[in-house]
Short mmCIF file of C-alpha atoms and ligand atoms in Angstrom, two decimals:
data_model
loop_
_atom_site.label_atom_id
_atom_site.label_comp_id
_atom_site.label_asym_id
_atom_site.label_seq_id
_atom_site.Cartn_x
_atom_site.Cartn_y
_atom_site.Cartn_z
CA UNK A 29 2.09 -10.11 -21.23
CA UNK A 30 0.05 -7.54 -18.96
CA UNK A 31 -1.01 -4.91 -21.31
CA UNK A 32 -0.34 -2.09 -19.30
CA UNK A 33 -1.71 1.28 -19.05
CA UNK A 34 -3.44 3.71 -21.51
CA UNK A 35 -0.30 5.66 -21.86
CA UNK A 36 1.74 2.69 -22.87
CA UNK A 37 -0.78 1.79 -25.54
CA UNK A 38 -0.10 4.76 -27.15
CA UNK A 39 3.74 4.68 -26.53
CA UNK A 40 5.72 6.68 -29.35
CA UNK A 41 7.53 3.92 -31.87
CA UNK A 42 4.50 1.62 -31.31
CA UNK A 43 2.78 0.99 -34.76
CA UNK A 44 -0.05 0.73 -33.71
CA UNK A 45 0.39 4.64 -32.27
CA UNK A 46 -2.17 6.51 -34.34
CA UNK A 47 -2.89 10.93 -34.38
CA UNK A 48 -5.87 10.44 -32.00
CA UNK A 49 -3.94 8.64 -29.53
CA UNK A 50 -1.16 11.13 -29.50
CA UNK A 51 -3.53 13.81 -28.99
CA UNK A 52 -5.37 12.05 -26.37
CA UNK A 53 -2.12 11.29 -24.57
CA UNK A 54 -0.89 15.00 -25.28
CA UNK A 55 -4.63 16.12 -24.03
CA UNK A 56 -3.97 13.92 -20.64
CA UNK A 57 -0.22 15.40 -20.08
CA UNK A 58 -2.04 18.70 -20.10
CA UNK A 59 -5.08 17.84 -17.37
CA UNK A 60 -2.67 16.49 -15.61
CA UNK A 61 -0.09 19.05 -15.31
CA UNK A 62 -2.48 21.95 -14.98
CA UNK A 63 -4.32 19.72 -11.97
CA UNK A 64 -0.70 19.33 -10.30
CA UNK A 65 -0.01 23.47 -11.07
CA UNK A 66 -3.07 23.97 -9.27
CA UNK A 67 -2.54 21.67 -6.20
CA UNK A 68 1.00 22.62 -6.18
CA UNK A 69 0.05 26.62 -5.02
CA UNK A 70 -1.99 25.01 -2.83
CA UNK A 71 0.31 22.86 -1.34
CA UNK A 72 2.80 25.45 -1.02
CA UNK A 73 0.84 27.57 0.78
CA UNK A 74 -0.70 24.95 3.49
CA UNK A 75 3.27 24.04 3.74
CA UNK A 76 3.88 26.89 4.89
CA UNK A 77 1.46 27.14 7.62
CA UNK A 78 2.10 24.13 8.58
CA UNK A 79 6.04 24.14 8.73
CA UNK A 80 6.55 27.03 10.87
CA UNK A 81 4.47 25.78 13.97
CA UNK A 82 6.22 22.08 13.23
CA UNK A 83 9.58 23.34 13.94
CA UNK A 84 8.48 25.53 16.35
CA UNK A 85 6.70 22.50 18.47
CA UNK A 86 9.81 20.23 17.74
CA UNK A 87 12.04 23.04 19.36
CA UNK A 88 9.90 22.88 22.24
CA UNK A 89 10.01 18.97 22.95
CA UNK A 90 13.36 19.25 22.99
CA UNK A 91 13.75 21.77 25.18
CA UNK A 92 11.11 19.72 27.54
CA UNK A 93 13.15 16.66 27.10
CA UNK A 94 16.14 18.28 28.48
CA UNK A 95 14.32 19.72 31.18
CA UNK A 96 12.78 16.63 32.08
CA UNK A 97 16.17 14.90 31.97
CA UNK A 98 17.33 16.88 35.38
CA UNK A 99 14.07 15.66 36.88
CA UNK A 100 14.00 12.94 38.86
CA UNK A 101 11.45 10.16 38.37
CA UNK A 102 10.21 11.75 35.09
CA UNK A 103 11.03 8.70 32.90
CA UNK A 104 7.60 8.36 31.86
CA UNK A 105 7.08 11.98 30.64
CA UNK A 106 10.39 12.12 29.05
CA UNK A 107 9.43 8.96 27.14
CA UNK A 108 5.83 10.70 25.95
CA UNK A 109 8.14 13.97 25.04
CA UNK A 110 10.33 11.22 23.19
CA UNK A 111 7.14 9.65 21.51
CA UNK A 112 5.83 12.98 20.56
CA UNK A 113 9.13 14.43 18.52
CA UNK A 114 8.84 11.39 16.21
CA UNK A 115 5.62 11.44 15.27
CA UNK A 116 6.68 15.38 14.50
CA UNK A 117 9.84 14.52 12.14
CA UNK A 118 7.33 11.60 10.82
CA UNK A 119 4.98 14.51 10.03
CA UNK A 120 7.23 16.81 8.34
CA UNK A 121 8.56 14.09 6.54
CA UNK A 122 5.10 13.51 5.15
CA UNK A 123 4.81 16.93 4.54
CA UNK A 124 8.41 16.78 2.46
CA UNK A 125 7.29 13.97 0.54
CA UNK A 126 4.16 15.51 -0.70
CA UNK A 127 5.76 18.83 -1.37
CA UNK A 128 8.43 17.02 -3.48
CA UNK A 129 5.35 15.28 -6.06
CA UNK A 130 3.13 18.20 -5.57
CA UNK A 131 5.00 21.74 -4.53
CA UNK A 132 6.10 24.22 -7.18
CA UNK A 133 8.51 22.40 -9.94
CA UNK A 134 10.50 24.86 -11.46
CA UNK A 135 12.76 23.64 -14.36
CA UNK A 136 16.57 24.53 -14.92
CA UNK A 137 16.57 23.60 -18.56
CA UNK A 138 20.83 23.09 -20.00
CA UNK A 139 21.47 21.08 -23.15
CA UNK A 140 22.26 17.52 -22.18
CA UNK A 141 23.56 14.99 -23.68
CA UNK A 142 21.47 12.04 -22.02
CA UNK A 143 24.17 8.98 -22.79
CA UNK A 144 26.38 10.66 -19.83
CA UNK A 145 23.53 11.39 -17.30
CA UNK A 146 23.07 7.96 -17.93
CA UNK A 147 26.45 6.92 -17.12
CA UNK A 148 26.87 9.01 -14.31
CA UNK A 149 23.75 7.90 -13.11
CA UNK A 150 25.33 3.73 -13.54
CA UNK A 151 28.04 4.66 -11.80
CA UNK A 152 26.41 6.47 -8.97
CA UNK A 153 23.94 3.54 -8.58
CA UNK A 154 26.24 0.69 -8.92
CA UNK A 155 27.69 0.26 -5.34
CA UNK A 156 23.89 0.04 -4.18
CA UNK A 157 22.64 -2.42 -7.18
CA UNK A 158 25.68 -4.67 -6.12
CA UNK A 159 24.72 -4.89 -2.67
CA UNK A 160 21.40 -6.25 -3.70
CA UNK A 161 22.81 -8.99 -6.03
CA UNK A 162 21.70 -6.81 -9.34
CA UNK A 163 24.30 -6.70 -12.66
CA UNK A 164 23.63 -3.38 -14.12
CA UNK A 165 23.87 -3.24 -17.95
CA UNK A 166 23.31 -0.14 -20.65
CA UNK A 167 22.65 -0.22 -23.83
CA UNK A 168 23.41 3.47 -25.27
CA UNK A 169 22.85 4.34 -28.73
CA UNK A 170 25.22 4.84 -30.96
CA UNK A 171 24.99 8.76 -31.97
CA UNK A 172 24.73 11.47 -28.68
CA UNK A 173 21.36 12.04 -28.04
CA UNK A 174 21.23 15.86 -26.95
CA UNK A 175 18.57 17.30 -25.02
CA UNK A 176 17.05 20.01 -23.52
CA UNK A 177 16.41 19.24 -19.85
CA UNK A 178 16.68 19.58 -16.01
CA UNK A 179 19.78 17.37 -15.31
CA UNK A 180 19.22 16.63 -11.64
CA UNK A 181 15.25 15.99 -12.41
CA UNK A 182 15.86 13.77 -14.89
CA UNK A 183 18.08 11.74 -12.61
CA UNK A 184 15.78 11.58 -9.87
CA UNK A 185 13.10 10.35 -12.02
CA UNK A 186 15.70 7.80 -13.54
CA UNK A 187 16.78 6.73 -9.79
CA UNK A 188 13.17 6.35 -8.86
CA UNK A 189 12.45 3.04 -11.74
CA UNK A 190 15.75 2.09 -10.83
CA UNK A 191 15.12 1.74 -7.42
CA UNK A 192 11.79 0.39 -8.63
CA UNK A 193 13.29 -2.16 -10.30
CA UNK A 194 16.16 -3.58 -7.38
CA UNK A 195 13.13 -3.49 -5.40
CA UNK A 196 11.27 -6.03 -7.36
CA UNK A 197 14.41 -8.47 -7.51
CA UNK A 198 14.62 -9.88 -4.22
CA UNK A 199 17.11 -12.44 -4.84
CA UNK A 200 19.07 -10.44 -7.38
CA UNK A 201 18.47 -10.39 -10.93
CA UNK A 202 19.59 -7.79 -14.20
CA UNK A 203 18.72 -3.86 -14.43
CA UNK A 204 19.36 -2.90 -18.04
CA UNK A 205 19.24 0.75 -19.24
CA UNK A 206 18.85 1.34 -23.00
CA UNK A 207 18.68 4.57 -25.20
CA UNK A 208 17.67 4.93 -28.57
CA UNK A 209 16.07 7.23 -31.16
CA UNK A 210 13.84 8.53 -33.66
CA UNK A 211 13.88 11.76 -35.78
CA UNK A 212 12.27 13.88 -32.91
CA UNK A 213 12.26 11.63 -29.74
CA UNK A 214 14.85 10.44 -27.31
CA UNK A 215 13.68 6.65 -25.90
CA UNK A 216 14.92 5.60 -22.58
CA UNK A 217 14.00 2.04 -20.93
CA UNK A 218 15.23 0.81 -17.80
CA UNK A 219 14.08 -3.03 -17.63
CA UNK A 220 14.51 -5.18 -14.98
CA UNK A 221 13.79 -9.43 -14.78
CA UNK A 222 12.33 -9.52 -11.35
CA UNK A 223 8.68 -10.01 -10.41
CA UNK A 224 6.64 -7.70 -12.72
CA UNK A 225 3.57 -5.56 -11.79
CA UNK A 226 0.94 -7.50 -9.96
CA UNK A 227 -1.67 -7.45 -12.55
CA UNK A 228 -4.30 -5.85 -9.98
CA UNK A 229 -1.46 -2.39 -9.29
CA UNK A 230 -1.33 -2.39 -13.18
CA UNK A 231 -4.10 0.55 -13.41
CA UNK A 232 -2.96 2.60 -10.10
CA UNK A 233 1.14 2.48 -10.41
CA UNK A 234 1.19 6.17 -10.87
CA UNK A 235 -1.51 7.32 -8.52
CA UNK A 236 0.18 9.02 -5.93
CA UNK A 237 0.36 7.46 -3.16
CA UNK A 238 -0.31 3.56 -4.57
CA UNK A 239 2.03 1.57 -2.94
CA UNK A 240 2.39 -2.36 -2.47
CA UNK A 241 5.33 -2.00 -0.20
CA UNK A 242 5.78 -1.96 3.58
CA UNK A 243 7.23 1.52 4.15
CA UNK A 244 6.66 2.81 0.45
CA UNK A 245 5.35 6.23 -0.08
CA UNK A 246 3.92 5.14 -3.22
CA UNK A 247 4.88 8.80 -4.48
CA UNK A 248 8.28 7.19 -7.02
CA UNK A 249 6.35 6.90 -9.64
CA UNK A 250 3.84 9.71 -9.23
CA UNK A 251 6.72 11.53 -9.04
CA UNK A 252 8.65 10.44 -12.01
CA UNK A 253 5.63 11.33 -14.30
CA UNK A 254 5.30 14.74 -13.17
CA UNK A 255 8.90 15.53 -13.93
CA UNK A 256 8.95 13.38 -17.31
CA UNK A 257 5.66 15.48 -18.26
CA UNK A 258 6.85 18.67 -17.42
CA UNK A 259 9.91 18.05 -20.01
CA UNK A 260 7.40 17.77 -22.60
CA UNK A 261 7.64 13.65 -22.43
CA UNK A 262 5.85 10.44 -21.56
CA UNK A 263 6.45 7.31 -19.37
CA UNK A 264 4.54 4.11 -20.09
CA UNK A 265 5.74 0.84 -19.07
CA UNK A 266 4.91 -3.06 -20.16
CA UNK A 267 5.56 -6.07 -17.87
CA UNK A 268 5.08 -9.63 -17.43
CA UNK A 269 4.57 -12.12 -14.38
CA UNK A 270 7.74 -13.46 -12.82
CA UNK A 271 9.71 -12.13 -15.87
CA UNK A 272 10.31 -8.57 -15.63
CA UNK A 273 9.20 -4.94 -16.51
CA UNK A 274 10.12 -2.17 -18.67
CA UNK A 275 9.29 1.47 -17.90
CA UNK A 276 9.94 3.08 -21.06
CA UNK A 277 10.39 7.52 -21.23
CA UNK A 278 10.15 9.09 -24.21
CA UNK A 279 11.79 12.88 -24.34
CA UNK A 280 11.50 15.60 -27.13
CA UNK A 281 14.96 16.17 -28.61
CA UNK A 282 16.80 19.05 -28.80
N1 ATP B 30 9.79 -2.38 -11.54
C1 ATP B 30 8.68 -2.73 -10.89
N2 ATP B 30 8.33 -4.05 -10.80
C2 ATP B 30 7.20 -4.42 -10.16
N3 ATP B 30 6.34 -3.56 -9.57
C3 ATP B 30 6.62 -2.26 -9.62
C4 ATP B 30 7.79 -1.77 -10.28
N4 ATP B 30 7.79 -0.43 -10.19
C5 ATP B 30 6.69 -0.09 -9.49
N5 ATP B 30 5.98 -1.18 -9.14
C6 ATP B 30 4.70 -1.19 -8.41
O1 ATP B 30 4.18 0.12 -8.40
C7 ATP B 30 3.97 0.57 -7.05
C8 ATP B 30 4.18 2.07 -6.97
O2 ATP B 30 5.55 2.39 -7.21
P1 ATP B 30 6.14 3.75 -6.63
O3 ATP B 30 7.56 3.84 -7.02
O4 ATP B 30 5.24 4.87 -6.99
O5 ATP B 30 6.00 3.58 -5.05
P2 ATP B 30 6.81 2.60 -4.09
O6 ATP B 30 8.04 2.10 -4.78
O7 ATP B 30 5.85 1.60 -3.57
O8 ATP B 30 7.22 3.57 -2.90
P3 ATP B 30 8.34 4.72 -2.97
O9 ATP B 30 8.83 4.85 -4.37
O10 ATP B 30 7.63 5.93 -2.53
O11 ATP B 30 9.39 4.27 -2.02
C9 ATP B 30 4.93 -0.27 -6.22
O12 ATP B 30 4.55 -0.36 -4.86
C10 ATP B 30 4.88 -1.61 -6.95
O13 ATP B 30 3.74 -2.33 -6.59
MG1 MG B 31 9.34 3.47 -5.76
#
């Protein structure tokens, strides 16, 4: 078994989770949230400079492309104005991507009970995990766990592992989603059996920007923790070679 990261070392309901390692963990969630506050206003701001001028110079290519289209033997140039307006959409893409992991992430807290985001979530994702050979399975605790939380947020991190994990199953394999609980914590794992972190990504999964994929942003995961953190919770995850992972989150309850 990899032994994953620091955080899952110290993953509520392990026994071997001791005070100093919660308050190490807790001390973490805080650096790291106050270092995303911080490049978040700074993002925001640069955004904005650089959005306005973006659309403006995409308005313009078009406009060129159309007037290039009347004139004749301008195939090159039209191709270069062509050429030009996607490497803009490619750019403000980027610029989306970051924004979404680092811009300003503002909470709309509602008491939820997390056994039907789940489901909704399954049901939502099924059509997609069948096309990709994968049999998705929960595993929902018995009594409602109710929580305070961003609804939407909370899917998208959810959607991220679970993309995460069809990703890593090739040839098809099982996604299973499980919730259970303790007196203050809600646990939620979503496990799959396909080809488990390479043991070199272990350290970086949740740097932004890591990415082992062709045409990954390597931002999922970043992602996910920022919006598991800012609800007051933890991810950590455990995983072995050519058998599978588990990303566990942990979220206060209500
Ligand atoms: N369930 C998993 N099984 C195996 N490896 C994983 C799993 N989840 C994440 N990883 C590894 O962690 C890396 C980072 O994941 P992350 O979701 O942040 O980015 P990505 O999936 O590569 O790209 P993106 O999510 O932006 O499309 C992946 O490239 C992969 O190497
Ligand atoms: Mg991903």
């Amino acid at each position: 078994m990899v032994e994953p990261d620091v955080d899952s070392k110290t993953a509520p309901g392990n026994p071997e989770d001791s005070s100093a390692d919660t308050l190490e963990r807790e001390r973490d969630r805080l650096a790291r949230l106050e270092h995303l506050a911080k490049l978040g206003e700074l993002a925001s701001g640069l955004a904005h400079e650089l959005k306005n001028p973006l659309s403006t110079i995409k308005l313009n290519l078009q406009l060129l492309q159309e007037d290039l289209s009347s004139l004749p033997g301008a195939e090159t140039s039209r191709f270069r104005a062509g050429t030009l307006r996607k490497e803009v959409d490619r750019l403000s893409h980027t610029l989306d991507d970051f924004l979404r992991f680092a811009g300003r992430l503002e909470l709309h807290l509602q008491s939820t009970r997390l056994n039907d985001l789940v489901r909704d979530l399954v049901d939502f994702f099924r059509p997609q995990a069948q096309g990709a050979n994968v049999r998705l399975h929960t595993s929902l605790c018995t009594e409602e766990p109710v929580c305070l939380l961003d609804p939407d947020l909370i899917k998208q991190a959810l959607l991220n592992l679970m993309i995460n994990g069809v990703q890593a199953m090739p040839g098809g394999g099982d996604l299973i989603i499980r919730t259970h609980l303790d007196q203050q914590r809600v646990y939620l794992d979503v496990a799959d059996t396909g080809s488990g972190v390479a043991p070199a990504s272990v350290p970086h999964v949740f740097e932004a920007y890591y990415t082992t994929k062709k045409g990954g942003t390597g931002l999922g995961l970043a992602t996910t923790r920022r919006i598991i953190e800012e609800h007051r919770g933890h991810i950590s995850f455990t995983s072995e070679t050519g058998k599978g992972t588990n990303f566990r989150l942990d979220l206060p309850r209500q």
